[in-house]
Amino acid sequence: MTSQPTLSKAGHGPEGPGGPPTGSGLQAGLKNRHLSMIAIGGVIGAGLFVGSSTGIATTGPGILLSYALVGTLVVLVMRMLGEMSAANPTSGSFSAHADRALGPWAGFTIGWLYWFFWVVVLAVEATAGAAILEGWIPAVPQWGWALIVMVVLTATNLASVGSYGEFEFWFAGIKVVAISAFIVVGGLAVFGLLPGVDSDQAGLSNLTGHGGFLPNGAGAVLTGILLVVFSFMGSEIATLAAGESEDPQRAVTKATNSIIWRIGVFYLGSILVVVCLLPWDSKAIAEDGSYVAALDSLGIAHAGQIMNFIVLTSVLSCLNSGLYTASRMAFSLGQRGDAPQAFARTTHRGVPRAAILVSVVFGFVAVFFNYKFPDSVFLFLVNSSGAVALFVWLVICFSQLRMRKIIQAEAPEKLVVRMWLYPYLTWLSIGFIVFVLLYMLTDTEHDGRSTVLLTMLVAAVVLAIALVRHRLAGRSAAATAPERDEAGVG
């Protein structure tokens, strides 16, 4: 039986309530503008630009409901995470919170699953970026571009956390400007206010025409949820980065409070524009991608290349953040004794070099599998990490249920961010996540079943390792206790 965790043991190192972790080796190298843009850009992934076309083609205009439902869940989960992270900012974020609230087995399991997710993402994004760059400069092979991109961003992360923040500031800035411009231009075209553009397909009538708002039935909304849920992964990055900011508590609070408008504008706003500019069943959406097809419908020259540049920026942003996130999770695991101690060592610049290098090496291995065994080994890696987002959100929910009581008992003044309608909305979120996981088990058309089963398999293996480690550690402690007692008596 484990003892009740306390706030003073956060991350196994002292942390001030309003400042960066002390004694952790990390430095407060991220400025407030970095954190603000990381928070905004974190919700705009390449999946939004690339993957939304499948959701629209499957669900119709009702895909807006799918995005709204998942977006609401993410808002609630981020509120829970914000409550815990504002009270105790740490580079381990939800993994460190789970360690304290649920036990070392939970922190170990979800931390390693999250790390696994991001090193696989490194390979996926590096390959996607390389494909775009090879199209522009075919003299360099695709594997060469993947190598170049990974090396450059590894060097950036190794330099300092400030370098990561500066790169991400500009990557995220380009994404934000691009999608904001798309919403404004597309919105004007929908209402016939865009000078020089006469789009006979655009209009609010596209929301109800062509078979209605739900042309494939209400059940398609659930299928849409499965297709869009993973594009929201990354919203939590701001809470990991907050531990290296000038004012962690303020950064977490600001990121948490702004999540509603960020999802509302960038996800719902942009998708609304797409389905108003073109009929949902337009062949162009399926063939060219939703955003490219929407730009083409306005007669904007070189729409495909413009979107390729925006997607490339999103890919580089995701790679940059993915490497940062994986390394900080590995660093936190090392601090808590759940990973080699070398992961918890930092350079004089406060950079966890070993954690970064190990993460990028596994990323390179995954890239190799993508080129040599794309339909076997790499497909297994992608599918087995596919449902990690839902598992992470589930752990955040259960952690918050217990952490609220711990914080209220020990340091109620740290509850500067509070989950709404606690504990009812927390339990509602848990129910919705479990429902989505169960529904995925019935989905064979979009690989939902294989994704959940493979992720559960990997999770079970990691959990088994965690339980064995915990039991061995307990036996070791029990074996050394008599020796300590004898030494004390002597």
Short mmCIF file of C-alpha atoms in Angstrom, two decimals:
data_model
loop_
_atom_site.label_atom_id
_atom_site.label_comp_id
_atom_site.label_asym_id
_atom_site.label_seq_id
_atom_site.Cartn_x
_atom_site.Cartn_y
_atom_site.Cartn_z
CA MET A 1 0.00 0.00 0.00
CA THR A 2 1.41 3.38 -1.00
CA SER A 3 1.24 6.44 1.15
CA GLN A 4 -0.78 9.47 0.12
CA PRO A 5 1.30 11.68 -2.19
CA THR A 6 2.06 15.20 -1.14
CA LEU A 7 2.72 18.39 -3.05
CA SER A 8 6.14 18.80 -1.46
CA LYS A 9 7.33 15.75 -3.41
CA ALA A 10 6.43 17.21 -6.77
CA GLY A 11 8.78 15.87 -9.36
CA HIS A 12 11.04 14.70 -6.55
CA GLY A 13 12.54 18.12 -6.43
CA PRO A 14 11.51 21.42 -4.87
CA GLU A 15 9.59 23.81 -7.03
CA GLY A 16 8.45 27.26 -6.15
CA PRO A 17 4.80 28.14 -6.58
CA GLY A 18 5.49 31.00 -8.93
CA GLY A 19 8.87 30.28 -10.43
CA PRO A 20 10.73 27.66 -12.42
CA PRO A 21 11.82 24.42 -10.83
CA THR A 22 14.88 24.85 -8.67
CA GLY A 23 17.59 22.24 -8.61
CA SER A 24 16.17 20.53 -11.70
CA GLY A 25 18.89 21.71 -14.08
CA LEU A 26 16.40 23.33 -16.47
CA GLN A 27 16.51 27.08 -16.94
CA ALA A 28 13.82 29.70 -17.46
CA GLY A 29 14.78 30.36 -21.07
CA LEU A 30 11.29 30.73 -22.55
CA LYS A 31 9.86 34.24 -22.71
CA ASN A 32 6.18 35.01 -22.28
CA ARG A 33 5.81 35.64 -26.01
CA HIS A 34 7.28 32.18 -26.68
CA LEU A 35 4.77 30.53 -24.35
CA SER A 36 1.88 32.49 -25.82
CA MET A 37 2.71 31.41 -29.37
CA ILE A 38 3.49 27.82 -28.31
CA ALA A 39 0.04 27.69 -26.70
CA ILE A 40 -1.65 29.08 -29.81
CA GLY A 41 0.35 27.07 -32.32
CA GLY A 42 0.05 23.87 -30.30
CA VAL A 43 -3.56 23.42 -31.37
CA ILE A 44 -2.79 23.94 -35.07
CA GLY A 45 -1.18 20.74 -36.29
CA ALA A 46 -0.47 19.50 -39.79
CA GLY A 47 -3.33 17.07 -39.24
CA LEU A 48 -5.79 19.95 -39.44
CA PHE A 49 -4.60 20.92 -42.92
CA VAL A 50 -4.03 17.40 -44.24
CA GLY A 51 -6.52 15.16 -42.42
CA SER A 52 -9.68 17.28 -42.38
CA SER A 53 -10.62 16.31 -45.96
CA THR A 54 -11.32 12.69 -44.95
CA GLY A 55 -13.55 13.85 -42.11
CA ILE A 56 -15.51 16.18 -44.39
CA ALA A 57 -15.94 13.52 -47.08
CA THR A 58 -17.15 10.99 -44.48
CA THR A 59 -19.42 13.17 -42.34
CA GLY A 60 -20.41 16.11 -44.53
CA PRO A 61 -21.02 19.54 -42.95
CA GLY A 62 -21.80 17.63 -39.74
CA ILE A 63 -18.04 17.34 -39.27
CA LEU A 64 -18.46 20.65 -37.44
CA LEU A 65 -20.27 18.73 -34.69
CA SER A 66 -17.41 16.22 -34.53
CA TYR A 67 -14.87 19.02 -34.13
CA ALA A 68 -17.11 20.79 -31.60
CA LEU A 69 -17.51 17.67 -29.45
CA VAL A 70 -13.81 16.82 -29.43
CA GLY A 71 -12.92 20.48 -28.98
CA THR A 72 -15.19 20.67 -25.92
CA LEU A 73 -13.51 17.58 -24.47
CA VAL A 74 -10.05 19.10 -25.04
CA VAL A 75 -11.15 22.33 -23.35
CA LEU A 76 -12.31 20.38 -20.29
CA VAL A 77 -9.19 18.22 -20.15
CA MET A 78 -6.94 21.27 -20.54
CA ARG A 79 -8.84 22.95 -17.70
CA MET A 80 -8.09 19.97 -15.47
CA LEU A 81 -4.44 19.94 -16.53
CA GLY A 82 -4.27 23.70 -16.03
CA GLU A 83 -5.56 23.33 -12.47
CA MET A 84 -2.80 20.85 -11.59
CA SER A 85 -0.03 22.57 -13.56
CA ALA A 86 -0.77 26.06 -12.23
CA ALA A 87 -0.52 24.67 -8.70
CA ASN A 88 2.70 22.85 -9.54
CA PRO A 89 4.42 23.71 -12.85
CA THR A 90 6.79 20.93 -13.90
CA SER A 91 8.43 19.67 -17.08
CA GLY A 92 6.72 16.30 -16.55
CA SER A 93 3.25 17.87 -16.64
CA PHE A 94 0.50 15.23 -16.52
CA SER A 95 3.00 12.36 -16.04
CA ALA A 96 4.38 13.99 -12.89
CA HIS A 97 0.86 14.76 -11.69
CA ALA A 98 -0.19 11.13 -12.26
CA ASP A 99 2.89 9.97 -10.37
CA ARG A 100 1.78 11.92 -7.31
CA ALA A 101 -1.98 11.45 -7.60
CA LEU A 102 -2.32 7.84 -8.78
CA GLY A 103 1.05 6.29 -8.02
CA PRO A 104 4.47 5.74 -9.66
CA TRP A 105 3.01 3.07 -11.96
CA ALA A 106 0.71 5.66 -13.57
CA GLY A 107 3.40 8.30 -14.05
CA PHE A 108 5.81 5.73 -15.48
CA THR A 109 3.26 4.23 -17.87
CA ILE A 110 1.72 7.39 -19.28
CA GLY A 111 5.12 9.14 -19.43
CA TRP A 112 6.71 6.44 -21.56
CA LEU A 113 3.61 6.08 -23.76
CA TYR A 114 3.67 9.83 -24.40
CA TRP A 115 7.37 9.72 -25.20
CA PHE A 116 6.74 6.80 -27.59
CA PHE A 117 3.95 8.76 -29.29
CA TRP A 118 6.17 11.75 -30.01
CA VAL A 119 9.20 9.83 -31.30
CA VAL A 120 6.87 8.11 -33.79
CA VAL A 121 5.45 11.53 -34.70
CA LEU A 122 9.01 12.69 -35.41
CA ALA A 123 9.29 10.03 -38.12
CA VAL A 124 5.84 10.76 -39.57
CA GLU A 125 6.43 14.51 -39.75
CA ALA A 126 10.02 14.22 -41.01
CA THR A 127 8.81 12.01 -43.86
CA ALA A 128 5.93 14.37 -44.69
CA GLY A 129 8.24 17.39 -44.72
CA ALA A 130 10.82 15.57 -46.81
CA ALA A 131 8.20 14.70 -49.42
CA ILE A 132 7.33 18.40 -49.84
CA LEU A 133 10.97 19.49 -50.00
CA GLU A 134 11.84 16.77 -52.52
CA GLY A 135 9.03 18.08 -54.74
CA TRP A 136 10.68 21.50 -54.70
CA ILE A 137 14.31 20.31 -54.96
CA PRO A 138 14.31 16.76 -56.39
CA ALA A 139 18.12 16.67 -56.58
CA VAL A 140 18.15 15.76 -52.87
CA PRO A 141 16.49 12.38 -52.16
CA GLN A 142 13.62 12.20 -49.71
CA TRP A 143 15.67 10.39 -47.05
CA GLY A 144 18.28 13.14 -47.38
CA TRP A 145 15.72 15.85 -46.67
CA ALA A 146 14.41 13.89 -43.68
CA LEU A 147 17.96 13.66 -42.35
CA ILE A 148 18.64 17.38 -42.90
CA VAL A 149 15.42 18.46 -41.20
CA MET A 150 16.00 16.22 -38.19
CA VAL A 151 19.63 17.32 -37.79
CA VAL A 152 18.79 21.05 -37.99
CA LEU A 153 16.00 20.85 -35.43
CA THR A 154 18.09 18.60 -33.16
CA ALA A 155 20.83 21.25 -33.21
CA THR A 156 18.23 23.89 -32.38
CA ASN A 157 16.99 21.96 -29.35
CA LEU A 158 20.54 21.20 -28.21
CA ALA A 159 21.56 24.86 -28.33
CA SER A 160 19.18 26.13 -25.65
CA VAL A 161 15.53 26.15 -24.71
CA GLY A 162 15.46 29.75 -25.94
CA SER A 163 16.43 28.55 -29.42
CA TYR A 164 13.55 26.11 -29.41
CA GLY A 165 11.22 28.86 -28.24
CA GLU A 166 12.40 31.29 -30.92
CA PHE A 167 12.02 28.75 -33.75
CA GLU A 168 8.59 27.73 -32.49
CA PHE A 169 7.56 31.37 -32.15
CA TRP A 170 8.11 31.94 -35.87
CA PHE A 171 6.83 28.54 -37.02
CA ALA A 172 3.65 28.95 -35.00
CA GLY A 173 3.38 32.60 -36.08
CA ILE A 174 3.32 31.62 -39.75
CA LYS A 175 0.60 29.02 -39.05
CA VAL A 176 -1.50 31.51 -37.11
CA VAL A 177 -1.20 34.23 -39.76
CA ALA A 178 -1.94 31.77 -42.58
CA ILE A 179 -5.04 30.24 -41.04
CA SER A 180 -6.30 33.65 -39.86
CA ALA A 181 -5.93 35.02 -43.40
CA PHE A 182 -7.72 31.95 -44.76
CA ILE A 183 -10.66 32.51 -42.41
CA VAL A 184 -10.93 36.22 -43.27
CA VAL A 185 -10.59 35.78 -47.05
CA GLY A 186 -12.84 32.72 -47.12
CA GLY A 187 -15.45 34.41 -44.91
CA LEU A 188 -15.59 37.43 -47.21
CA ALA A 189 -16.01 35.13 -50.21
CA VAL A 190 -18.85 33.21 -48.52
CA PHE A 191 -20.82 36.43 -48.09
CA GLY A 192 -19.87 37.75 -51.56
CA LEU A 193 -17.73 40.57 -50.18
CA LEU A 194 -14.37 39.59 -51.66
CA PRO A 195 -13.45 41.98 -54.50
CA GLY A 196 -12.57 40.33 -57.79
CA VAL A 197 -13.82 36.91 -56.78
CA ASP A 198 -17.07 35.41 -58.02
CA SER A 199 -17.36 31.93 -56.52
CA ASP A 200 -20.65 30.44 -57.63
CA GLN A 201 -20.17 27.46 -55.27
CA ALA A 202 -19.68 29.46 -52.07
CA GLY A 203 -22.47 30.19 -49.63
CA LEU A 204 -24.13 29.17 -46.38
CA SER A 205 -26.44 26.98 -48.45
CA ASN A 206 -23.63 24.42 -48.65
CA LEU A 207 -24.31 23.62 -44.98
CA THR A 208 -27.75 22.20 -45.73
CA GLY A 209 -27.65 21.46 -49.46
CA HIS A 210 -26.34 18.28 -51.09
CA GLY A 211 -28.17 15.88 -48.80
CA GLY A 212 -28.53 18.09 -45.73
CA PHE A 213 -26.33 18.93 -42.75
CA LEU A 214 -25.95 15.22 -41.92
CA PRO A 215 -26.08 13.57 -45.36
CA ASN A 216 -24.71 10.27 -44.06
CA GLY A 217 -26.80 10.17 -40.88
CA ALA A 218 -26.15 11.14 -37.27
CA GLY A 219 -23.89 8.11 -36.80
CA ALA A 220 -21.35 9.70 -39.15
CA VAL A 221 -20.66 12.33 -36.49
CA LEU A 222 -19.19 9.56 -34.30
CA THR A 223 -17.05 8.35 -37.19
CA GLY A 224 -15.95 11.95 -37.68
CA ILE A 225 -14.86 12.08 -34.04
CA LEU A 226 -12.54 9.13 -34.65
CA LEU A 227 -11.03 10.90 -37.66
CA VAL A 228 -10.40 14.27 -35.98
CA VAL A 229 -9.68 13.41 -32.34
CA PHE A 230 -5.95 12.89 -32.83
CA SER A 231 -5.42 16.21 -34.61
CA PHE A 232 -5.91 17.91 -31.22
CA MET A 233 -2.86 16.27 -29.65
CA GLY A 234 -0.35 18.99 -28.76
CA SER A 235 -2.64 21.26 -26.77
CA GLU A 236 -0.84 20.14 -23.61
CA ILE A 237 2.65 21.18 -24.76
CA ALA A 238 2.31 24.62 -23.16
CA THR A 239 2.02 23.02 -19.71
CA LEU A 240 5.26 21.09 -20.25
CA ALA A 241 7.07 24.18 -21.49
CA ALA A 242 5.78 26.33 -18.63
CA GLY A 243 8.37 24.83 -16.28
CA GLU A 244 11.09 26.62 -18.29
CA SER A 245 9.32 29.97 -18.54
CA GLU A 246 9.81 33.24 -16.67
CA ASP A 247 6.49 32.92 -14.82
CA PRO A 248 5.19 29.31 -15.01
CA GLN A 249 1.98 29.89 -13.08
CA ARG A 250 0.96 32.85 -15.21
CA ALA A 251 1.87 30.99 -18.42
CA VAL A 252 -0.23 27.96 -17.52
CA THR A 253 -3.18 30.09 -16.44
CA LYS A 254 -3.10 32.12 -19.66
CA ALA A 255 -2.77 29.03 -21.88
CA THR A 256 -5.64 27.32 -20.08
CA ASN A 257 -7.97 30.30 -20.23
CA SER A 258 -7.36 30.90 -23.95
CA ILE A 259 -7.93 27.32 -25.14
CA ILE A 260 -11.64 27.96 -25.84
CA TRP A 261 -11.16 30.74 -28.39
CA ARG A 262 -8.13 29.02 -29.93
CA ILE A 263 -10.09 25.88 -30.74
CA GLY A 264 -13.18 27.87 -31.68
CA VAL A 265 -11.34 30.11 -34.14
CA PHE A 266 -8.70 27.86 -35.66
CA TYR A 267 -10.59 24.57 -35.83
CA LEU A 268 -14.30 25.36 -36.00
CA GLY A 269 -13.78 28.68 -37.79
CA SER A 270 -11.55 27.34 -40.55
CA ILE A 271 -13.57 24.15 -41.13
CA LEU A 272 -16.77 26.21 -41.28
CA VAL A 273 -15.20 28.33 -44.02
CA VAL A 274 -14.15 25.22 -45.96
CA VAL A 275 -17.61 23.59 -45.94
CA CYS A 276 -19.22 26.93 -46.90
CA LEU A 277 -16.84 27.58 -49.81
CA LEU A 278 -17.37 24.15 -51.36
CA PRO A 279 -20.04 21.44 -51.25
CA TRP A 280 -18.92 18.70 -48.88
CA ASP A 281 -19.11 16.09 -51.67
CA SER A 282 -16.89 18.04 -54.05
CA LYS A 283 -14.32 15.75 -55.66
CA ALA A 284 -11.71 18.48 -55.23
CA ILE A 285 -11.83 18.13 -51.41
CA ALA A 286 -10.97 14.44 -51.58
CA GLU A 287 -8.40 14.80 -54.38
CA ASP A 288 -6.59 18.02 -53.46
CA GLY A 289 -7.27 18.37 -49.74
CA SER A 290 -9.84 20.60 -48.08
CA TYR A 291 -7.81 23.81 -47.77
CA VAL A 292 -6.18 23.60 -51.20
CA ALA A 293 -9.57 22.92 -52.80
CA ALA A 294 -11.07 25.87 -50.94
CA LEU A 295 -8.31 28.22 -52.11
CA ASP A 296 -8.57 26.90 -55.67
CA SER A 297 -12.31 27.62 -55.66
CA LEU A 298 -11.47 31.30 -55.12
CA GLY A 299 -9.15 31.33 -58.09
CA ILE A 300 -6.09 32.05 -55.95
CA ALA A 301 -3.01 31.32 -58.05
CA HIS A 302 -0.56 28.64 -56.87
CA ALA A 303 -2.95 27.56 -54.11
CA GLY A 304 -1.32 24.13 -53.93
CA GLN A 305 2.19 25.52 -53.42
CA ILE A 306 0.93 28.05 -50.87
CA MET A 307 -0.67 25.27 -48.88
CA ASN A 308 2.43 23.10 -49.23
CA PHE A 309 4.46 25.90 -47.65
CA ILE A 310 1.96 26.22 -44.78
CA VAL A 311 1.90 22.44 -44.27
CA LEU A 312 5.71 22.36 -44.32
CA THR A 313 5.75 25.07 -41.64
CA SER A 314 3.29 23.02 -39.57
CA VAL A 315 5.44 19.93 -40.05
CA LEU A 316 8.60 21.75 -38.92
CA SER A 317 6.71 23.20 -35.97
CA CYS A 318 5.45 19.74 -35.01
CA LEU A 319 8.94 18.28 -35.36
CA ASN A 320 10.45 21.06 -33.26
CA SER A 321 7.83 20.72 -30.54
CA GLY A 322 7.80 16.93 -30.74
CA LEU A 323 11.52 16.68 -30.08
CA TYR A 324 11.26 19.22 -27.26
CA THR A 325 8.27 17.44 -25.71
CA ALA A 326 9.75 13.95 -25.94
CA SER A 327 13.04 15.09 -24.41
CA ARG A 328 11.34 16.93 -21.52
CA MET A 329 9.19 13.92 -20.75
CA ALA A 330 12.31 11.74 -20.78
CA PHE A 331 14.02 14.30 -18.52
CA SER A 332 11.12 14.16 -16.05
CA LEU A 333 11.14 10.36 -16.09
CA GLY A 334 14.86 10.44 -15.37
CA GLN A 335 14.30 12.81 -12.45
CA ARG A 336 11.78 10.44 -10.91
CA GLY A 337 13.98 7.38 -11.38
CA ASP A 338 11.75 5.97 -14.14
CA ALA A 339 14.45 6.37 -16.80
CA PRO A 340 18.27 6.34 -16.79
CA GLN A 341 19.71 9.08 -14.59
CA ALA A 342 21.61 10.45 -17.59
CA PHE A 343 18.26 11.72 -18.94
CA ALA A 344 17.98 14.07 -15.95
CA ARG A 345 21.39 15.67 -16.47
CA THR A 346 21.57 19.03 -18.21
CA THR A 347 24.25 21.11 -19.86
CA HIS A 348 25.33 24.50 -18.53
CA ARG A 349 22.59 25.96 -20.73
CA GLY A 350 19.96 23.87 -18.97
CA VAL A 351 19.47 21.47 -21.91
CA PRO A 352 18.89 17.73 -21.23
CA ARG A 353 21.31 16.60 -23.92
CA ALA A 354 21.05 12.83 -23.37
CA ALA A 355 17.24 12.96 -23.36
CA ILE A 356 17.24 14.89 -26.65
CA LEU A 357 19.78 12.63 -28.37
CA VAL A 358 18.06 9.39 -27.32
CA SER A 359 14.70 10.74 -28.49
CA VAL A 360 16.04 11.79 -31.88
CA VAL A 361 17.88 8.46 -32.33
CA PHE A 362 14.60 6.60 -31.89
CA GLY A 363 13.06 9.09 -34.32
CA PHE A 364 15.75 8.23 -36.89
CA VAL A 365 15.13 4.51 -36.35
CA ALA A 366 11.42 5.07 -36.97
CA VAL A 367 12.24 7.02 -40.16
CA PHE A 368 14.35 4.05 -41.31
CA PHE A 369 11.43 1.69 -40.66
CA ASN A 370 9.19 4.01 -42.66
CA TYR A 371 11.43 3.66 -45.71
CA LYS A 372 12.33 -0.04 -45.38
CA PHE A 373 9.19 -1.56 -43.82
CA PRO A 374 6.35 0.98 -44.31
CA ASP A 375 3.54 -1.59 -44.34
CA SER A 376 4.72 -3.73 -41.44
CA VAL A 377 7.01 -2.37 -38.73
CA PHE A 378 6.26 1.32 -39.27
CA LEU A 379 2.53 0.71 -39.63
CA PHE A 380 2.65 -1.12 -36.29
CA LEU A 381 4.45 1.84 -34.67
CA VAL A 382 1.90 4.34 -35.99
CA ASN A 383 -1.15 2.29 -35.05
CA SER A 384 0.20 1.28 -31.65
CA SER A 385 0.71 4.94 -30.71
CA GLY A 386 -2.52 6.15 -32.30
CA ALA A 387 -4.78 6.05 -29.24
CA VAL A 388 -2.21 7.48 -26.81
CA ALA A 389 -3.97 10.87 -26.90
CA LEU A 390 -7.14 9.36 -25.43
CA PHE A 391 -5.15 7.49 -22.78
CA VAL A 392 -3.33 10.69 -21.82
CA TRP A 393 -6.61 12.58 -21.46
CA LEU A 394 -8.08 9.74 -19.39
CA VAL A 395 -5.12 9.79 -17.00
CA ILE A 396 -5.38 13.58 -16.69
CA CYS A 397 -9.04 13.21 -15.67
CA PHE A 398 -8.37 10.60 -12.98
CA SER A 399 -5.33 12.51 -11.72
CA GLN A 400 -7.35 15.70 -11.33
CA LEU A 401 -10.03 13.92 -9.31
CA ARG A 402 -7.47 13.11 -6.63
CA MET A 403 -5.11 16.07 -6.98
CA ARG A 404 -7.92 18.53 -6.24
CA LYS A 405 -8.32 16.96 -2.80
CA ILE A 406 -4.57 16.94 -2.19
CA ILE A 407 -4.18 20.60 -3.16
CA GLN A 408 -7.19 21.66 -1.09
CA ALA A 409 -5.78 19.85 1.95
CA GLU A 410 -2.20 21.08 1.67
CA ALA A 411 -2.04 24.33 -0.31
CA PRO A 412 -5.51 25.68 -1.24
CA GLU A 413 -4.00 29.03 -2.20
CA LYS A 414 -2.44 27.30 -5.24
CA LEU A 415 -5.84 26.65 -6.80
CA VAL A 416 -5.62 29.68 -9.08
CA VAL A 417 -7.22 27.66 -11.89
CA ARG A 418 -10.24 25.55 -11.01
CA MET A 419 -12.03 22.87 -13.00
CA TRP A 420 -15.62 23.88 -13.70
CA LEU A 421 -18.41 21.97 -11.92
CA TYR A 422 -15.95 19.62 -10.20
CA PRO A 423 -16.27 16.64 -10.10
CA TYR A 424 -19.26 16.31 -12.45
CA LEU A 425 -17.62 17.58 -15.65
CA THR A 426 -14.54 15.49 -14.86
CA TRP A 427 -16.64 12.33 -14.68
CA LEU A 428 -18.54 13.37 -17.81
CA SER A 429 -15.22 13.72 -19.65
CA ILE A 430 -14.13 10.27 -18.46
CA GLY A 431 -17.40 8.81 -19.72
CA PHE A 432 -17.00 10.45 -23.13
CA ILE A 433 -13.41 9.24 -23.55
CA VAL A 434 -14.36 5.68 -22.60
CA PHE A 435 -17.28 5.85 -25.04
CA VAL A 436 -14.96 6.95 -27.88
CA LEU A 437 -12.52 4.12 -27.09
CA LEU A 438 -15.34 1.57 -27.09
CA TYR A 439 -16.76 2.98 -30.32
CA MET A 440 -13.32 2.73 -31.92
CA LEU A 441 -13.38 -1.00 -31.20
CA THR A 442 -16.35 -1.29 -33.56
CA ASP A 443 -14.62 0.67 -36.34
CA THR A 444 -12.96 -1.55 -38.91
CA GLU A 445 -13.27 0.79 -41.89
CA HIS A 446 -10.80 3.39 -40.57
CA ASP A 447 -8.55 1.05 -38.52
CA GLY A 448 -10.06 2.23 -35.24
CA ARG A 449 -10.17 -1.26 -33.76
CA SER A 450 -6.57 -2.14 -34.62
CA THR A 451 -5.38 1.24 -33.33
CA VAL A 452 -7.02 0.81 -29.93
CA LEU A 453 -6.01 -2.85 -29.56
CA LEU A 454 -2.38 -2.21 -30.52
CA THR A 455 -2.13 0.84 -28.26
CA MET A 456 -3.64 -1.20 -25.41
CA LEU A 457 -1.08 -3.92 -26.09
CA VAL A 458 1.83 -1.49 -25.85
CA ALA A 459 0.26 0.16 -22.79
CA ALA A 460 -0.12 -3.25 -21.11
CA VAL A 461 3.55 -4.05 -21.73
CA VAL A 462 4.68 -0.70 -20.31
CA LEU A 463 2.32 -1.07 -17.33
CA ALA A 464 3.66 -4.57 -16.63
CA ILE A 465 7.21 -3.18 -16.62
CA ALA A 466 6.11 -0.42 -14.24
CA LEU A 467 4.47 -2.88 -11.82
CA VAL A 468 7.50 -5.23 -11.87
CA ARG A 469 9.84 -2.30 -11.20
CA HIS A 470 7.63 -1.11 -8.36
CA ARG A 471 7.53 -4.58 -6.79
CA LEU A 472 11.29 -5.06 -7.12
CA ALA A 473 11.89 -1.62 -5.61
CA GLY A 474 9.59 -2.54 -2.70
CA ARG A 475 11.45 -5.80 -2.08
CA SER A 476 14.79 -4.01 -2.25
CA ALA A 477 13.61 -1.44 0.29
CA ALA A 478 12.27 -4.20 2.58
CA ALA A 479 15.56 -6.11 2.33
CA THR A 480 17.70 -3.10 3.25
CA ALA A 481 15.45 -1.98 6.11
CA PRO A 482 16.84 -4.53 8.66
CA GLU A 483 20.39 -3.55 7.73
CA ARG A 484 19.57 0.12 8.38
CA ASP A 485 17.93 -0.79 11.69
CA GLU A 486 20.96 -2.78 12.78
CA ALA A 487 23.25 0.07 11.79
CA GLY A 488 21.10 2.44 13.80
CA VAL A 489 21.15 0.16 16.88
CA GLY A 490 24.87 -0.29 16.63
#
